[in-house]
Structure formats: structure tokens, C-alpha cells
Short mmCIF file of C-alpha atoms in Angstrom, two decimals:
data_model
loop_
_atom_site.label_atom_id
_atom_site.label_comp_id
_atom_site.label_asym_id
_atom_site.label_seq_id
_atom_site.Cartn_x
_atom_site.Cartn_y
_atom_site.Cartn_z
CA MET A 1 -5.25 -10.01 -10.75
CA PHE A 2 -2.91 -7.82 -8.25
CA ARG A 3 0.21 -6.30 -7.88
CA GLU A 4 1.64 -5.21 -4.57
CA ARG A 5 2.97 -2.30 -2.44
CA GLU A 6 3.70 -0.12 -0.17
CA VAL A 7 2.22 2.96 0.34
CA LEU A 8 2.69 5.60 3.09
CA LEU A 9 -0.13 7.43 4.42
CA ASN A 10 0.67 10.72 3.85
CA SER A 11 -0.15 13.42 6.62
CA ALA A 12 0.21 17.73 5.88
CA GLY A 13 1.30 18.51 9.30
CA MET A 14 4.03 15.16 9.04
CA GLU A 15 4.76 16.41 5.12
CA PHE A 16 4.25 20.82 6.66
CA MET A 17 7.34 19.71 9.42
CA LYS A 18 9.57 17.31 6.78
CA LEU A 19 9.01 14.13 8.86
CA ALA A 20 6.74 12.24 5.75
CA TRP A 21 8.97 9.26 5.76
CA ALA A 22 7.65 8.94 9.36
CA ASN A 23 3.73 8.70 8.52
CA GLU A 24 2.41 5.30 8.65
CA SER A 25 2.02 2.82 5.47
CA ALA A 26 -0.11 0.23 4.17
CA THR A 27 -0.02 -2.31 1.92
CA GLY A 28 -1.71 -1.54 -1.68
CA LEU A 29 -2.81 -3.85 -3.71
CA ILE A 30 -2.94 -2.46 -7.56
CA CYS A 31 -5.28 -4.72 -9.58
CA TRP A 32 -4.28 -5.83 -13.36
CA SER A 33 -6.78 -4.39 -15.95
CA CYS A 34 -8.00 -0.85 -13.96
CA GLY A 35 -4.94 0.16 -12.33
CA TYR A 36 -7.19 0.95 -8.92
CA VAL A 37 -5.93 1.27 -5.95
CA HIS A 38 -7.31 -0.62 -2.74
CA LEU A 39 -5.53 0.19 0.41
CA PHE A 40 -5.14 -1.76 3.29
CA VAL A 41 -4.14 -1.33 7.08
CA ASN A 42 -4.26 -4.66 8.20
CA LYS A 43 -0.65 -5.86 8.48
CA ASP A 44 -1.65 -10.11 9.48
CA ILE A 45 -3.48 -9.51 5.70
CA GLU A 46 -1.89 -12.64 3.07
CA LEU A 47 -1.25 -13.09 -0.10
CA TYR A 48 -1.06 -15.58 -2.27
CA ARG A 49 0.43 -16.07 -6.41
CA ALA A 50 -1.39 -17.17 -8.51
CA ASP A 51 -1.04 -19.94 -10.76
CA LYS A 52 -0.06 -18.45 -14.64
#
């Protein structure tokens, strides 16, 4: 089971120029059990809500 969050992919150059907001982003899926974050840059992924 995972929860979803948008994650910024910051680069040192953009941080230095104070343009971190313009960096690419990815979809982060965070494991409810261990907290590990899986990053996906493909915006075409499909997520499904699990029945509780």
C-alpha cells in the first residue's frame, strides 16, 4: 500500500540560481509500511484506490 505525493527533482544549478520551482517533478509513491519512496517520472502511470 502506498500514498502518492508530487516530488521536485531539484538540481544544484537551479537551486544556486534560486529557480528550484522550475525543476521537473515526479510522482512519489511512499510505502505505508517502511516509508521507502519510489519515484516515477512517467506521467502516464495509473493508480488504483485499494478497498479497505
